[in-house]
PDB file of C-alpha atoms in Angstrom:
ATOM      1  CA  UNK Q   1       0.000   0.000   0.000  1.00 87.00           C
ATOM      2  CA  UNK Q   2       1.490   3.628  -0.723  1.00 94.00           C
ATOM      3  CA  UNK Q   3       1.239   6.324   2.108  1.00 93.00           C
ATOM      4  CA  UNK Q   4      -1.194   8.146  -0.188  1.00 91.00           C
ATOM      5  CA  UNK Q   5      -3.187   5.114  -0.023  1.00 94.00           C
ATOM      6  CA  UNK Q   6      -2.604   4.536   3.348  1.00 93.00           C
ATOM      7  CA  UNK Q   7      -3.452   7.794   4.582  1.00 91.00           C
ATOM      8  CA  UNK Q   8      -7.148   7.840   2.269  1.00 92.00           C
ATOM      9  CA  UNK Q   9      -7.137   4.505   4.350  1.00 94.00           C
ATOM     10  CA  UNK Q  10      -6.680   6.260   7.863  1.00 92.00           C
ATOM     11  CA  UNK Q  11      -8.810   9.078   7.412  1.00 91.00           C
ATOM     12  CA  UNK Q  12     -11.685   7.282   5.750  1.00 92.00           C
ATOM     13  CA  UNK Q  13     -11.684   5.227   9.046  1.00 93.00           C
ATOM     14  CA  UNK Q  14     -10.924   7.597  11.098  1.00 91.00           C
ATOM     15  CA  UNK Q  15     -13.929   9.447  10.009  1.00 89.00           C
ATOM     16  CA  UNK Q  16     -16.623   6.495  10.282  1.00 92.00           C
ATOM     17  CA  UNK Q  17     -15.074   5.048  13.085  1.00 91.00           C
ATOM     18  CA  UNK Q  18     -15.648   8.624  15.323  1.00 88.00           C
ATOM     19  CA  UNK Q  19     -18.625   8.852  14.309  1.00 85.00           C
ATOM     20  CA  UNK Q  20     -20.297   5.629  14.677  1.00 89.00           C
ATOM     21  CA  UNK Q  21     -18.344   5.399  18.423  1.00 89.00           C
ATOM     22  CA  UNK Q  22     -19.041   8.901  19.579  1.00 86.00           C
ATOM     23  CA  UNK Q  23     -23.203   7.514  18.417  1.00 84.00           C
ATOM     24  CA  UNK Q  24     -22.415   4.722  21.080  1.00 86.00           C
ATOM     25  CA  UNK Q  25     -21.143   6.284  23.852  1.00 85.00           C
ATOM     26  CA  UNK Q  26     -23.689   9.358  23.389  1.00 83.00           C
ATOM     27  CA  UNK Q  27     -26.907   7.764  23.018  1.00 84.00           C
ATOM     28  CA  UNK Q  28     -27.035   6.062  26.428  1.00 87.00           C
ATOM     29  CA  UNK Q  29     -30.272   5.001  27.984  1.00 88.00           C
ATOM     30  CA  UNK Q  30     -29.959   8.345  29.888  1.00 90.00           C
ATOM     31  CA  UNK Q  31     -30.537  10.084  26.373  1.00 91.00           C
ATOM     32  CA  UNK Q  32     -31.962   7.341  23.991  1.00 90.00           C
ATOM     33  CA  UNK Q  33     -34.820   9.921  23.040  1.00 93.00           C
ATOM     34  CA  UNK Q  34     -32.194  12.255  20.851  1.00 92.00           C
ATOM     35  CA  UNK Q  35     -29.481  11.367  18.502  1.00 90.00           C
ATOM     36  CA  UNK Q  36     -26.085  12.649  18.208  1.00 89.00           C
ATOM     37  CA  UNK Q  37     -26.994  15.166  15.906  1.00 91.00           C
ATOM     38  CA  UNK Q  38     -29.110  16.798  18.792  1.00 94.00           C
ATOM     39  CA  UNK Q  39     -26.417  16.456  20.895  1.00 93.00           C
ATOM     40  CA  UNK Q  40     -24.695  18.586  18.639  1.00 93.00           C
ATOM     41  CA  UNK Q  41     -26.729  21.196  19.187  1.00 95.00           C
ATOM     42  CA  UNK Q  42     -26.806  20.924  22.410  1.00 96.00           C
ATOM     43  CA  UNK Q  43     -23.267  21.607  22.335  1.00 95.00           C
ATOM     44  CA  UNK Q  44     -23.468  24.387  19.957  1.00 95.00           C
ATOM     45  CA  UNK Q  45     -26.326  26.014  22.461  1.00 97.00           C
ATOM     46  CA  UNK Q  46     -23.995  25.332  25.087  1.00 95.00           C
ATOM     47  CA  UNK Q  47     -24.296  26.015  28.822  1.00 94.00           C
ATOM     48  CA  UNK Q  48     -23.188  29.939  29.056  1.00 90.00           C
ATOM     49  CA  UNK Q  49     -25.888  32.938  28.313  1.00 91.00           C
ATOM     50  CA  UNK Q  50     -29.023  31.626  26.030  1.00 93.00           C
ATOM     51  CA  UNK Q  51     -28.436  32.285  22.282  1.00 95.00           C
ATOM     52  CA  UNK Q  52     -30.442  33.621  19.482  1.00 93.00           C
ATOM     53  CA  UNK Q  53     -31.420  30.783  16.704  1.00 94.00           C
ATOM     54  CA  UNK Q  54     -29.403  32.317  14.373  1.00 92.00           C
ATOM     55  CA  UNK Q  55     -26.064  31.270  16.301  1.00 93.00           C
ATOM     56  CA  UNK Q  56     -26.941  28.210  16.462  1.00 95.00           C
ATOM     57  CA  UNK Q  57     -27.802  27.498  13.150  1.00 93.00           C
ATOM     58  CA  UNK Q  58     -24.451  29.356  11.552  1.00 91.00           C
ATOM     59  CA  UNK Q  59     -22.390  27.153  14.320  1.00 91.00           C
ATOM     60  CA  UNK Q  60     -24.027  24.248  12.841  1.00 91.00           C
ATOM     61  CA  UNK Q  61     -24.172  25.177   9.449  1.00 87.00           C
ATOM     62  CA  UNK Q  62     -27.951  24.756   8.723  1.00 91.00           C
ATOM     63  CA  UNK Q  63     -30.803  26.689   7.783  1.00 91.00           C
ATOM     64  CA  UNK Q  64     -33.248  28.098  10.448  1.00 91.00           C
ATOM     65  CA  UNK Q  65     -36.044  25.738   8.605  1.00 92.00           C
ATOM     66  CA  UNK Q  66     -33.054  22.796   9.774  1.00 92.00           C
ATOM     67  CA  UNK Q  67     -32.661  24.132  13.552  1.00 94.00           C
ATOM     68  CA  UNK Q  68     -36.449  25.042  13.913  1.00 94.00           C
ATOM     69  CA  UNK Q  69     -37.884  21.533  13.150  1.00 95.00           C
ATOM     70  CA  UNK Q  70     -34.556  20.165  15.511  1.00 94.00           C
ATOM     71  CA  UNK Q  71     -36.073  22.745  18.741  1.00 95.00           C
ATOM     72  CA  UNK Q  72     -39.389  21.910  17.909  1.00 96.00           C
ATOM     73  CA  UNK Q  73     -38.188  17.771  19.354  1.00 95.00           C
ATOM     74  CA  UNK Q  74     -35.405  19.338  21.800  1.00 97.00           C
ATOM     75  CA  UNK Q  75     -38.116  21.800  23.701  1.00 97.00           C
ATOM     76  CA  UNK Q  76     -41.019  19.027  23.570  1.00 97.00           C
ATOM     77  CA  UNK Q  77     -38.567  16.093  24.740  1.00 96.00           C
ATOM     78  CA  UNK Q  78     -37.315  19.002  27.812  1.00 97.00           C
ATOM     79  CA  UNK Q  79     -33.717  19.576  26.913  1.00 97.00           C
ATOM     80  CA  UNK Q  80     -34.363  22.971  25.658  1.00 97.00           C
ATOM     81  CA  UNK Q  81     -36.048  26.011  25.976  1.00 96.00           C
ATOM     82  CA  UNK Q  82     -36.989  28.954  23.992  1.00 95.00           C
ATOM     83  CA  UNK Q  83     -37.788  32.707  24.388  1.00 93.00           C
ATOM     84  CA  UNK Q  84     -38.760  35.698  22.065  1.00 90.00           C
ATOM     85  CA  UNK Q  85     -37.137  38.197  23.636  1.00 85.00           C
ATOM     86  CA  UNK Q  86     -38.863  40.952  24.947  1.00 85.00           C
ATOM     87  CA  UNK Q  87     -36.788  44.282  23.035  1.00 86.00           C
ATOM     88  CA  UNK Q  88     -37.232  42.770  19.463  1.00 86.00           C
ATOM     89  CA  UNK Q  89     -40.201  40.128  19.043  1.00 84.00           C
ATOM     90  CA  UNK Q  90     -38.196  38.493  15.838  1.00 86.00           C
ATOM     91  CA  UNK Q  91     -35.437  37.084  17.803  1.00 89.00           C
ATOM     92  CA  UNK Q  92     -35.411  33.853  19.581  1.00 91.00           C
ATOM     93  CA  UNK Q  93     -33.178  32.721  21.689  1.00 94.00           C
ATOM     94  CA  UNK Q  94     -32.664  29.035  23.236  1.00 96.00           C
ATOM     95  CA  UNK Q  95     -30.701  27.747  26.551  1.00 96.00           C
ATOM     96  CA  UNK Q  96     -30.643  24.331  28.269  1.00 97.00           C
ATOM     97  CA  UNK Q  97     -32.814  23.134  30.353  1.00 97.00           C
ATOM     98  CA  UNK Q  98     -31.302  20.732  33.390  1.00 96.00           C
ATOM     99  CA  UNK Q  99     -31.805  17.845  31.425  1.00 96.00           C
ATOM    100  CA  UNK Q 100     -30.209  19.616  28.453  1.00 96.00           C
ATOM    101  CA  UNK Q 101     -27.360  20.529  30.589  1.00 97.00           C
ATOM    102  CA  UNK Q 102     -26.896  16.656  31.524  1.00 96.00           C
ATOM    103  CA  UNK Q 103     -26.699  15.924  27.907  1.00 95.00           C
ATOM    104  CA  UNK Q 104     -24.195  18.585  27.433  1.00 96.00           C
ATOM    105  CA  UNK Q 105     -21.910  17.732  30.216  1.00 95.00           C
ATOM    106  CA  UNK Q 106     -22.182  14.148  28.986  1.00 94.00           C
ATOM    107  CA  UNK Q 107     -21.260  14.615  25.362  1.00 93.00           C
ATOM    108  CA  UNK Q 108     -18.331  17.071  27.256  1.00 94.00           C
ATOM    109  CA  UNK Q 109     -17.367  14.001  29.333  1.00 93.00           C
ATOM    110  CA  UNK Q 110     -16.785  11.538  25.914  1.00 92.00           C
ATOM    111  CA  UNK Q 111     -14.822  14.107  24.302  1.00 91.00           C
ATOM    112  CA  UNK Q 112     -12.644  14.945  27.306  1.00 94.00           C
ATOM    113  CA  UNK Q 113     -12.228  11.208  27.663  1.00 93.00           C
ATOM    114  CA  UNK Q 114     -11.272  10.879  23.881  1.00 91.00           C
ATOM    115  CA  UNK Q 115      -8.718  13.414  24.396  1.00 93.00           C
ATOM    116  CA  UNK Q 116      -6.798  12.214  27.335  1.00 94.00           C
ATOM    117  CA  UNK Q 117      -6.607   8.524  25.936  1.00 92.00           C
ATOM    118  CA  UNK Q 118      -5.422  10.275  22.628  1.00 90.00           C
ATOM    119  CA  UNK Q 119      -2.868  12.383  24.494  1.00 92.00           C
ATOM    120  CA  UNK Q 120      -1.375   9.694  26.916  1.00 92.00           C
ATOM    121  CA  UNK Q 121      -0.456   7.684  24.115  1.00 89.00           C
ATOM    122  CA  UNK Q 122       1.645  10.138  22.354  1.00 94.00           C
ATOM    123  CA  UNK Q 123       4.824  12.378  23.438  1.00 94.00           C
ATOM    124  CA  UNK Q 124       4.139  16.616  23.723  1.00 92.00           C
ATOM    125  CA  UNK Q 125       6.196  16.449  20.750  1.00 94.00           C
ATOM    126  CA  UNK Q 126       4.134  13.951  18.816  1.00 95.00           C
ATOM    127  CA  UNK Q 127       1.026  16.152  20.252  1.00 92.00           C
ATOM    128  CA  UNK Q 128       2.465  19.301  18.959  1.00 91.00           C
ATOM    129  CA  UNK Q 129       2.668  17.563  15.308  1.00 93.00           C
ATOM    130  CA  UNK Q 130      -0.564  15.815  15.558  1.00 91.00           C
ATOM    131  CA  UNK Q 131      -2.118  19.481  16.410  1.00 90.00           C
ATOM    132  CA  UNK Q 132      -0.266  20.670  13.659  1.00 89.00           C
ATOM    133  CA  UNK Q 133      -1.029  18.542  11.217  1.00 89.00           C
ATOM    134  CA  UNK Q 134      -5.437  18.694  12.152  1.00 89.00           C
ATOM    135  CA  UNK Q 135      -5.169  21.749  12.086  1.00 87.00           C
ATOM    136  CA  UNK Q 136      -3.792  21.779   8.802  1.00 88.00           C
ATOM    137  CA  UNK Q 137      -6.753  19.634   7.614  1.00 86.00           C
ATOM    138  CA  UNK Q 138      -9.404  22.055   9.326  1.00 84.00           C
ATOM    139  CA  UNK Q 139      -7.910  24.754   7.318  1.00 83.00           C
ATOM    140  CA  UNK Q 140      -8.187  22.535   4.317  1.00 82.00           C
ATOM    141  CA  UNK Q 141     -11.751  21.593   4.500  1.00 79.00           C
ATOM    142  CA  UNK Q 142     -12.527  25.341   5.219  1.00 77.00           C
ATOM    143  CA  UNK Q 143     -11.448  26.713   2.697  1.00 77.00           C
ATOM    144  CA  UNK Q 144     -12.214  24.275  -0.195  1.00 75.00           C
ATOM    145  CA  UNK Q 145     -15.938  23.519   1.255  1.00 69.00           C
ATOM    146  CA  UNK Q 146     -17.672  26.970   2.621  1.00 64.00           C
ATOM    147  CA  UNK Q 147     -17.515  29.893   0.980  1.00 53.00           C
ATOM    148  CA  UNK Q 148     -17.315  33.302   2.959  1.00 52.00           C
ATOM    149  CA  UNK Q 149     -20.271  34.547   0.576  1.00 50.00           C
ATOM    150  CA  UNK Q 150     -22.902  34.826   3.191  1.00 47.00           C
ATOM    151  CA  UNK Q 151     -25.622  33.752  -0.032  1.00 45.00           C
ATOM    152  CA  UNK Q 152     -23.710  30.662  -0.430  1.00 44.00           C
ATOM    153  CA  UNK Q 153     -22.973  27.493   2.255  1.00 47.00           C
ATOM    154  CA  UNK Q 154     -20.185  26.285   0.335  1.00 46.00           C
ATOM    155  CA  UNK Q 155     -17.473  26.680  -2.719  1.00 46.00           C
ATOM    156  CA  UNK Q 156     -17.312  25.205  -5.707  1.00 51.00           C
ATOM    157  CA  UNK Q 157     -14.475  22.482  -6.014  1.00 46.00           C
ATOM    158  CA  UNK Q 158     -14.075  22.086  -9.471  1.00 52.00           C
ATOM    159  CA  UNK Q 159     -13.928  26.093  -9.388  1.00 56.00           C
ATOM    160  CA  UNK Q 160     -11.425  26.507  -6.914  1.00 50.00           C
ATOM    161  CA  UNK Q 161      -9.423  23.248  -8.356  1.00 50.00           C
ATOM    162  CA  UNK Q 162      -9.080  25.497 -11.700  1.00 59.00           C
ATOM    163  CA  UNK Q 163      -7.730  28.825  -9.811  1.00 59.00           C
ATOM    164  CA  UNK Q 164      -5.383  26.739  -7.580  1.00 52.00           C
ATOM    165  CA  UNK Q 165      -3.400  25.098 -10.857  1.00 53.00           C
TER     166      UNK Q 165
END
């Protein structure tokens, strides 16, 4: 196999494997009435000041049709709640509920845990690179995937494969 091959190899798995175990360890019996996607939001809501509907829907890239129809099951299962605010009646804005919290602190808890097993297995130095070389990737995916054109969610590869020759 040839490190190019090798690496499409790692990353593929990498990729299916996170996501499929992050699925199992989120979805507990605790939280068997949301998926991981809610968690997600969850997350994205996060545990600080409420935030409007609009946040939360750029942080998780999706329309507000997307996040609305996501609240609608969060605030009737009890992990969320939402409020118009009172200043300007267009603007909604969502925070966690206890139980949300719980799910929040929970997802927290498997990435925490994911990181520290990560970590101990590697040197600061091999850290430092690893670091490095995600954030590398990150930077990769941005820019070839979303576009910084608020009308559009993302680029166009074959377009940005022709200016990059």
């Amino acid at each position: 196999m040839t490190l190019d091959e090798t690496l499409n190899d790692l990353l593929v798995r990498l990729f299916k494997d996170l996501l499929e175990i992050e699925g199992k360890a989120l979805i507990t019996d605790e939280f068997k009435d949301i998926t991981t996607n809610d968690m997600h939001i969850i997350e994205a809501i996060g545990i600080e000041e409420p935030k409007k509907m609009s946040e939360v829907a750029k942080l998780m890239s999706v329309t507000m049709g997307t996040l609305t129809k996501a609240m609608d099951a969060l605030t009737k299962k009890g992990y969320v709640i939402r409020e118009r605010s009172t200043e300007d009646k267009r603007v909604v804005r969502v925070r966690l509920t206890d139980k949300g919290k719980s799910a929040y602190y929970h997802h927290e808890s498997f990435h925490r845990q994911m990181i520290e097993n990560v970590k101990g297995e590697l040197t600061e130095q091999e850290t430092t690179i690893l670091i490095y070389a995600l954030a590398k990737m990150v930077d990769y995916f941005q820019f070839i995937y979303y576009d910084t054109d608020e009308e559009s969610e993302y680029m166009d590869w074959k377009k940005i494969k022709e200016e990059n020759k």
